[in-house]
Short mmCIF file of C-alpha atoms in Angstrom, two decimals:
data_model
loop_
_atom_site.label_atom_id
_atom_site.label_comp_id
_atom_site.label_asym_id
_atom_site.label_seq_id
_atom_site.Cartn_x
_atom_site.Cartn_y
_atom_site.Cartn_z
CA UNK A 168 1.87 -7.87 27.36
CA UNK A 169 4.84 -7.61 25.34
CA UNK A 170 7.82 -6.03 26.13
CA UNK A 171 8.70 -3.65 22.91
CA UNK A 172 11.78 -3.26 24.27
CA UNK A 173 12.88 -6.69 23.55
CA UNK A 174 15.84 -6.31 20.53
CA UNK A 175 14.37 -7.42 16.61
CA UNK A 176 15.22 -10.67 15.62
CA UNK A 177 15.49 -9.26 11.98
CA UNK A 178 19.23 -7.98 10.54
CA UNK A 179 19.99 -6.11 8.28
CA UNK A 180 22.73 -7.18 6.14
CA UNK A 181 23.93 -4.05 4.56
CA UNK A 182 24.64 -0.54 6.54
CA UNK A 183 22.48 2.26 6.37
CA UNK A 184 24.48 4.93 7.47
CA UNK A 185 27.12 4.28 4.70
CA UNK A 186 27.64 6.16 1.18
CA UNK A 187 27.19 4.26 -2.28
CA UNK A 188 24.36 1.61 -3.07
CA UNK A 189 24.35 -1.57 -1.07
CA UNK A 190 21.73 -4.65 -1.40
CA UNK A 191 21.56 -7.21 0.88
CA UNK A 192 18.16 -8.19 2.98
CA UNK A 193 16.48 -7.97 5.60
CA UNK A 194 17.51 -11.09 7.42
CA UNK A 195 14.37 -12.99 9.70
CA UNK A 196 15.50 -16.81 11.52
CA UNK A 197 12.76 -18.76 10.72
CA UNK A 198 12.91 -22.45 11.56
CA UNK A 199 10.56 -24.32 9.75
CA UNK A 200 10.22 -28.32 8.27
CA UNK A 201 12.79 -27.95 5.43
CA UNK A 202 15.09 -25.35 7.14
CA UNK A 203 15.92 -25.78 10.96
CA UNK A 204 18.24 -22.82 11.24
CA UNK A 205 16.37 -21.24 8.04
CA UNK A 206 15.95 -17.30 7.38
CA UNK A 207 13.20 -15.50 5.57
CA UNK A 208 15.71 -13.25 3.47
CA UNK A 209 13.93 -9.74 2.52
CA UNK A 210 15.26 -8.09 -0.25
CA UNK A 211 16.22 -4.53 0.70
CA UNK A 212 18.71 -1.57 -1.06
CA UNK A 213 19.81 1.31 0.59
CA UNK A 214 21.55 4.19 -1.54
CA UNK A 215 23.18 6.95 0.23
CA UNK A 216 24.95 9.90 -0.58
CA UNK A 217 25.86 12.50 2.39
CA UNK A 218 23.77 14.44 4.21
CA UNK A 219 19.76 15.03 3.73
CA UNK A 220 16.31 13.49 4.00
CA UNK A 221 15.46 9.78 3.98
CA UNK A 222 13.04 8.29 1.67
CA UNK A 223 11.59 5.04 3.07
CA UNK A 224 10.31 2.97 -0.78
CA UNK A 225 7.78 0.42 -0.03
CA UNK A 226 5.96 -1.92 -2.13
CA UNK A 227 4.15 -5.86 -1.65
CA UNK A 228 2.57 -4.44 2.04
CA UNK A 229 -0.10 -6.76 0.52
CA UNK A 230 1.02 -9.88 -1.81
CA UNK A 231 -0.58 -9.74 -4.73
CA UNK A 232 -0.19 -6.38 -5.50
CA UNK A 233 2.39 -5.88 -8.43
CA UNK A 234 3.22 -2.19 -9.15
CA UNK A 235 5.17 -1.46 -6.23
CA UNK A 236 7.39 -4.66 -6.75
CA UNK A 237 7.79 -4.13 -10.49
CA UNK A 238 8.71 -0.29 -9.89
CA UNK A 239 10.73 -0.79 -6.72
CA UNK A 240 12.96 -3.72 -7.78
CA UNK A 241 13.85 -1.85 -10.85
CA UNK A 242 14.63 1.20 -9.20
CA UNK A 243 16.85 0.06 -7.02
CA UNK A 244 18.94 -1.59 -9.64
CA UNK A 245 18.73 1.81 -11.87
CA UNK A 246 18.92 4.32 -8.77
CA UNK A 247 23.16 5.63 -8.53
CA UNK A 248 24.07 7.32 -5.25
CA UNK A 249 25.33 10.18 -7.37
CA UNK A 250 21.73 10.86 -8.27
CA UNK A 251 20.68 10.71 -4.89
CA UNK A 252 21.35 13.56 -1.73
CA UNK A 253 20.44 11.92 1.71
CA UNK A 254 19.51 8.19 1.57
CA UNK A 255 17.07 6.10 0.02
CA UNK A 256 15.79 2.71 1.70
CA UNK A 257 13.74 0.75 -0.88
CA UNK A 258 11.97 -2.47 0.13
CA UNK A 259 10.06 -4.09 -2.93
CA UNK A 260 8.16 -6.91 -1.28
CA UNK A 261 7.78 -5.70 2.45
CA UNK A 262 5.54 -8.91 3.55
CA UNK A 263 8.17 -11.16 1.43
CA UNK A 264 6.25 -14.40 2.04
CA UNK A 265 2.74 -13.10 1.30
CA UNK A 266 4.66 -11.72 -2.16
CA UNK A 267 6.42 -15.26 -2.52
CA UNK A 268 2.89 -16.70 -2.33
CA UNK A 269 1.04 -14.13 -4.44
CA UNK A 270 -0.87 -14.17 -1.86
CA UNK A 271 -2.73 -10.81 0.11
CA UNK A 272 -1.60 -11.72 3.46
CA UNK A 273 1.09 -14.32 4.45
CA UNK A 274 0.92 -18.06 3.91
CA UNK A 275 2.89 -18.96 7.19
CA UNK A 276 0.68 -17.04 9.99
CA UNK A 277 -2.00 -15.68 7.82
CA UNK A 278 -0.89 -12.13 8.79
CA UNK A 279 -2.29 -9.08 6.96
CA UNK A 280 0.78 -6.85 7.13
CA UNK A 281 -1.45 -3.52 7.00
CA UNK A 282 -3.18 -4.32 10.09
CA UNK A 283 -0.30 -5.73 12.10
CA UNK A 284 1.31 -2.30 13.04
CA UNK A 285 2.87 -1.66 15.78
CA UNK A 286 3.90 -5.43 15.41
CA UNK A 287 5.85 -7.44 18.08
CA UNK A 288 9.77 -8.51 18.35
CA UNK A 289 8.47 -12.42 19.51
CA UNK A 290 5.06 -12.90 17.41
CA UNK A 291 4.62 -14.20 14.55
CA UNK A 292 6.51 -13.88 11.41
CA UNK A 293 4.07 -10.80 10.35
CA UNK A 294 4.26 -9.10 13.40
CA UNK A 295 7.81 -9.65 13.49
CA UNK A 296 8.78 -7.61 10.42
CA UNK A 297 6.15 -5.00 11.21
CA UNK A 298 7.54 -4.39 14.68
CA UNK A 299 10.97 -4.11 12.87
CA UNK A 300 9.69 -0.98 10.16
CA UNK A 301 8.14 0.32 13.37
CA UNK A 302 11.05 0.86 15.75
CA UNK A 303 14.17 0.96 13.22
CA UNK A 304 12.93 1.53 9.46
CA UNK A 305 9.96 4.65 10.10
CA UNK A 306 11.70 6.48 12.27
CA UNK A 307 15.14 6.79 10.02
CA UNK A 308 12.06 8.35 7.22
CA UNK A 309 11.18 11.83 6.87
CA UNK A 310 9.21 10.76 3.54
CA UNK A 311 6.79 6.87 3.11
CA UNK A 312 5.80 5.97 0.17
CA UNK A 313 4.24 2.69 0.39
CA UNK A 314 2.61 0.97 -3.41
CA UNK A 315 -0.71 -0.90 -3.61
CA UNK A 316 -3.26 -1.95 -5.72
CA UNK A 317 -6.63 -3.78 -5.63
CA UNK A 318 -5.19 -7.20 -5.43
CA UNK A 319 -7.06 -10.56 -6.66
CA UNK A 320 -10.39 -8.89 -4.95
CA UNK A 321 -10.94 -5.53 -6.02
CA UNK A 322 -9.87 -3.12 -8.71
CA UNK A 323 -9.17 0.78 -8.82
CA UNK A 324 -8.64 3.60 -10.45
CA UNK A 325 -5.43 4.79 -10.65
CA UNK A 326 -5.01 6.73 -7.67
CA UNK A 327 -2.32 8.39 -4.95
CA UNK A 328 -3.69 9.90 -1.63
CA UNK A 329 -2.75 10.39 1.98
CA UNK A 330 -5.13 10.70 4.93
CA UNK A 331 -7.19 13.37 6.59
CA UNK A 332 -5.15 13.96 9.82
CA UNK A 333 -5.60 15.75 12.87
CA UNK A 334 -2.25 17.68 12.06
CA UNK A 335 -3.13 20.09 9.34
CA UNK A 336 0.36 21.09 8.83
CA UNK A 337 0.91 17.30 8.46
CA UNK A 338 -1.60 16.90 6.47
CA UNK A 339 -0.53 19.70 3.97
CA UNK A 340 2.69 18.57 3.73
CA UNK A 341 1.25 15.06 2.97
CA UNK A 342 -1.55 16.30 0.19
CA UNK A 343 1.68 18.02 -1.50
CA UNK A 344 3.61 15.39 -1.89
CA UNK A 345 0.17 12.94 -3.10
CA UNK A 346 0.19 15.91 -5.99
CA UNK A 347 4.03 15.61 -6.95
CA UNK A 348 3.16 11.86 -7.43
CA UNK A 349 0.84 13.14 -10.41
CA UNK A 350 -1.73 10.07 -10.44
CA UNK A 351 -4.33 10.62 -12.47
CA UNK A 352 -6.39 10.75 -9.27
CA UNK A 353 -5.43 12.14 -5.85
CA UNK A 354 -7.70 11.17 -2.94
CA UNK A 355 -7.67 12.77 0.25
CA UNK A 356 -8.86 9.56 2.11
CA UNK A 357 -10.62 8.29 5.54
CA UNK A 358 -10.44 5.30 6.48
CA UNK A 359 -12.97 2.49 7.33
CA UNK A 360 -10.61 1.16 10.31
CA UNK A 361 -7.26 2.11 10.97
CA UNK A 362 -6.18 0.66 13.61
CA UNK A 363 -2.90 -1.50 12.93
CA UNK A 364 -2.08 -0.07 9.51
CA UNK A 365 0.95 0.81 8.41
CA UNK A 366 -0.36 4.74 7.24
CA UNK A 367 -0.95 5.09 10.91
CA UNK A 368 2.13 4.15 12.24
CA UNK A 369 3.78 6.15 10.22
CA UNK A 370 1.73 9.51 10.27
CA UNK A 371 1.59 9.28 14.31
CA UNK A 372 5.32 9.94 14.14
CA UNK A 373 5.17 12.44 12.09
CA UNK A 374 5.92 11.38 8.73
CA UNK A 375 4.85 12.51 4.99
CA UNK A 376 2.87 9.55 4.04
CA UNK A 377 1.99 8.69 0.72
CA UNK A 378 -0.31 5.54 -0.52
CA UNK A 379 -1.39 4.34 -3.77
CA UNK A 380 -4.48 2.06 -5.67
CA UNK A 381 -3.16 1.21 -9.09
CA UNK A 382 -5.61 -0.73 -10.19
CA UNK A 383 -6.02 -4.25 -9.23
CA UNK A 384 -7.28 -8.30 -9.87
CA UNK A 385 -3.85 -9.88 -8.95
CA UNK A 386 -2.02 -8.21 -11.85
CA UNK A 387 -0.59 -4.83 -13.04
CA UNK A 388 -0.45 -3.32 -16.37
CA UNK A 389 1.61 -1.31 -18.65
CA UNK A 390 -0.26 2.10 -17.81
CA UNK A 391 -0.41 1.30 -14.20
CA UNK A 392 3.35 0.75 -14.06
CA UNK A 393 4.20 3.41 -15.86
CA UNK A 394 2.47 5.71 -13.90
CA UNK A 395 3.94 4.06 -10.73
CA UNK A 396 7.72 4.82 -11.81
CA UNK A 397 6.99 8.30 -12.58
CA UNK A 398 5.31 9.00 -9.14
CA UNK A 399 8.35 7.36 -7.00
CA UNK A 400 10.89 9.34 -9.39
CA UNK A 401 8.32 12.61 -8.93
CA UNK A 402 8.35 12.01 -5.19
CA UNK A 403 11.80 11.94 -4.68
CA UNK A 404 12.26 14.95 -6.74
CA UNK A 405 9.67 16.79 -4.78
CA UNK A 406 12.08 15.50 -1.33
CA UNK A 407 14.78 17.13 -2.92
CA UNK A 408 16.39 13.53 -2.81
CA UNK A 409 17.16 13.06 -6.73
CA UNK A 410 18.00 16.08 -8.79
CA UNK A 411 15.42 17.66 -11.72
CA UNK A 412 11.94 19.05 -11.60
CA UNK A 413 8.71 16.86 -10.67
CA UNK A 414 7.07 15.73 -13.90
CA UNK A 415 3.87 17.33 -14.15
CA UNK A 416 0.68 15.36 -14.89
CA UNK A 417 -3.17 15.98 -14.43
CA UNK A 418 -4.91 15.36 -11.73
CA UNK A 419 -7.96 14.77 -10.50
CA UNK A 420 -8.51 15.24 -6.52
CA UNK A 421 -11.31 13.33 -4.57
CA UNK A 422 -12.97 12.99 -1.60
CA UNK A 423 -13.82 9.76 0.45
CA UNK A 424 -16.11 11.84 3.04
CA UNK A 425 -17.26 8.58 4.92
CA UNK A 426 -19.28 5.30 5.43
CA UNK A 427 -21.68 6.41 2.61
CA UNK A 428 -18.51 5.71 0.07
CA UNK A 429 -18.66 2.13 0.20
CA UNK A 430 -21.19 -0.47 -0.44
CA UNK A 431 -20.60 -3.73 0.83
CA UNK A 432 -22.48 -7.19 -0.72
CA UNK A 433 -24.78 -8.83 2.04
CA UNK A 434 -25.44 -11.58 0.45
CA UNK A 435 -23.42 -14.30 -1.91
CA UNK A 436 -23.78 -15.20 -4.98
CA UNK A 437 -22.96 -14.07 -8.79
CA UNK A 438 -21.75 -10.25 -8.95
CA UNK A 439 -23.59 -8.10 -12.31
CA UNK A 440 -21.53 -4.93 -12.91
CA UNK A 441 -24.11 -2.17 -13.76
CA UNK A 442 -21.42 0.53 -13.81
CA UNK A 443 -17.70 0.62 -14.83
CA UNK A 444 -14.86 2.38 -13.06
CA UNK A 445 -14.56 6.40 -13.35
CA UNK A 446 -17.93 6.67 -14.09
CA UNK A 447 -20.53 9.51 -12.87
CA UNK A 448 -22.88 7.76 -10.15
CA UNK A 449 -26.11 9.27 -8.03
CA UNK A 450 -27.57 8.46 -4.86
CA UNK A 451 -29.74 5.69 -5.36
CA UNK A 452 -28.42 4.67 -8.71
CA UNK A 453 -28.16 0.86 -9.38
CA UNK A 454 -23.98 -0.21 -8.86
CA UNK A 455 -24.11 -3.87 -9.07
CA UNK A 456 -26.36 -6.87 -8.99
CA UNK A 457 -26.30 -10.12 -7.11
CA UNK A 458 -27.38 -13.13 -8.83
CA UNK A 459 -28.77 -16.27 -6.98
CA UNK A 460 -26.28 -19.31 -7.92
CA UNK A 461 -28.69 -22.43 -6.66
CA UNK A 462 -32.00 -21.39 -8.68
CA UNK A 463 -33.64 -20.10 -11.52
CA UNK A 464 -36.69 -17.60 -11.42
CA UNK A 465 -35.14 -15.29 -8.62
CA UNK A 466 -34.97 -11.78 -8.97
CA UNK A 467 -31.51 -10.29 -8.42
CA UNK A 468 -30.75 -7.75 -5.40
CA UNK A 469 -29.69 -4.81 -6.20
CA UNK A 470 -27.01 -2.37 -4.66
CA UNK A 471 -27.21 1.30 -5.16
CA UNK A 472 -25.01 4.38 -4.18
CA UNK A 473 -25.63 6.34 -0.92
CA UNK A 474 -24.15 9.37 -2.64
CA UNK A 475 -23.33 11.34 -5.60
CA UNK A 476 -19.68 10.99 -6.88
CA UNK A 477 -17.72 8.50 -9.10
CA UNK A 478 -16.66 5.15 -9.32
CA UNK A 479 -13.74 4.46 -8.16
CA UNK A 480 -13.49 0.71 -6.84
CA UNK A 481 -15.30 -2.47 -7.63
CA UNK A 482 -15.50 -5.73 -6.64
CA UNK A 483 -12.98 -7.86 -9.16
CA UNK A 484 -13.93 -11.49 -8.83
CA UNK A 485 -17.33 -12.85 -10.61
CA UNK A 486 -18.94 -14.28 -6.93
CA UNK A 487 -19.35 -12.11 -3.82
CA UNK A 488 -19.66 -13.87 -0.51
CA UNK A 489 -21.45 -11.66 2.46
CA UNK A 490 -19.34 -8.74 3.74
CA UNK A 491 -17.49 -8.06 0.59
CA UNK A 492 -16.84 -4.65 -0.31
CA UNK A 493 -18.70 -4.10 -4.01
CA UNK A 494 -17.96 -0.34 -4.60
CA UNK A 495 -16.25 2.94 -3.37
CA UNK A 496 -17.28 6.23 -4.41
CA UNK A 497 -15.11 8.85 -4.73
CA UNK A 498 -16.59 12.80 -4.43
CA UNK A 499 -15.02 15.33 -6.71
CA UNK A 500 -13.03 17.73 -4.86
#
């Protein structure tokens, strides 16, 4: 068993307990082929101004997920500690070589980030850098906000949420800050498995978490962005970390009540949309089609909701291989 007690290889190379805006990285030795003494060099700003909460900024927890990145990186060029009362960490690509890659999970130990948590100080590079926002980064946060999207494999709505939790005060606090983001959805969301995920560690200590979907298929666009830098700038305001009032938009709350939301393919082959995003579904309606690919004169199977609700994932790629999530339904709160 590993002994968590063993120091982080990872350093950071600008202070965090310091005024004004520093960026630097997040420094990880990595000896590889081309690099014996080489470093995986995270990019990372911190911008502090006296006393007050911490906002912990994360974005690329998954590759090829763009918003987060886009949003983050600018906003910690823009961001002046002036602005700014208590500290601000922002990390725009938190799995750097997964977002080097455009890649979901990492190219050098195939590690999914979000199910990593609480990591380890002498695994892999993944489990490295988790163990690393688990013992130092977290628990300097009072506030996470951590960007994603749908990636190359699935597409969303445009969504913020936080987790049904056993702490109800927790929990409140969390929903509150979901509705300062001002998506045009808010999802109060369970789960299929969360074990190792990032949301977890954070909420067992404690912490306002906040997640996103901002659409998806390995890109981002103009709405999606913009509605990604006003929810960090909203959720900041609503921390009392940046001055002004939160920048009210409308929004739509959902529920994800359980296994009945999602519909997963179990079989391959070509993938027939029969209903688009945001749209009204019923139990037993027809989602989605699967094609045979190695014959002609086969009827196509078809997938239908297990509730009432609305659309609000879908598979993104043409071809679905067994196991593949196809839909999520979303119930109007």
């Amino acid at each position: 068993m590993t002994d968590t007690r063993l120091p982080s290889p990872i350093a950071p190379t600008v202070p965090f307990d310091r005024d004004g805006v520093h960026h630097g990285f997040l420094r990880l030795p990595y000896s590889r082929d081309d690099s014996a003494w080489g470093s995986i060099m995270i990019p990372l700003t911190v911008v502090r101004n006296g006393d007050g909460p911490t906002a912990l900024l994360t974005g690329g927890n998954h590759g090829d997920e763009y918003e987060g990145p886009i949003v983050l990186f600018d906003l910690a060029r823009t961001l002046a500690a002036e602005h700014v009362r208590g500290r601000v960490i922002i990390v725009p690509a938190m799995n750097y070589p997964a977002f080097q890659a455009a890649t979901r999970t990492s190219p050098i130990d195939r590690g999914n980030m979000n199910r990593t948590f609480p990591g380890r100080p002498d695994g892999t590079v993944t489990e490295k850098i988790a163990d690393y926002f688990q013992r130092t980064l977290l628990p300097m946060a009072d506030i996470v906000l951590d960007f994603h999207s749908g990636g190359r494999t699935l597409d969303f709505i445009p969504f913020a949420a936080a987790h049904v939790l056993p702490d109800k005060a927790q929990e409140e606090r969390s929903f509150a800050a979901v509705a300062a983001f001002g998506a045009p959805y808010a999802l109060r969301m369970v789960e299929i498995d969360a074990r190792g995920m990032y949301d977890s560690a954070a909420e067992e200590m404690g912490k306002i978490f906040v997640t996103t979907e901002l659409g998806g298929g390995g890109t981002s666009s103009a709405r999606t962005v913009s509605i990604a830098r006003r929810g960090v700038l909203n959720v900041l305001r609503h921390a009392g970390i940046v001055p002004g009032p939160v920048e009210a938009a409308p929004t739509q709350w959902l529920d994800m009540p359980g296994d009945d939301s999602f519909l997963f393919a179990e079989q391959a082959g070509l993938l027939e949309p029969c209903v688009d995003l945001q749209a009204a579904v019923a139990a037993g309606q027809v989602l989605a089609r699967i094609h045979t690919m190695d014959r002609t004169g086969a009827a196509p199977v078809e997938l239908r909701a297990r509730r009432d609700g609305i659309l609000i994932a879908r598979h993104f790629p043409g071809l679905v291989k067994p196991g593949d999530c196809v839909a999520v339904i979303g119930v109007p709160a």
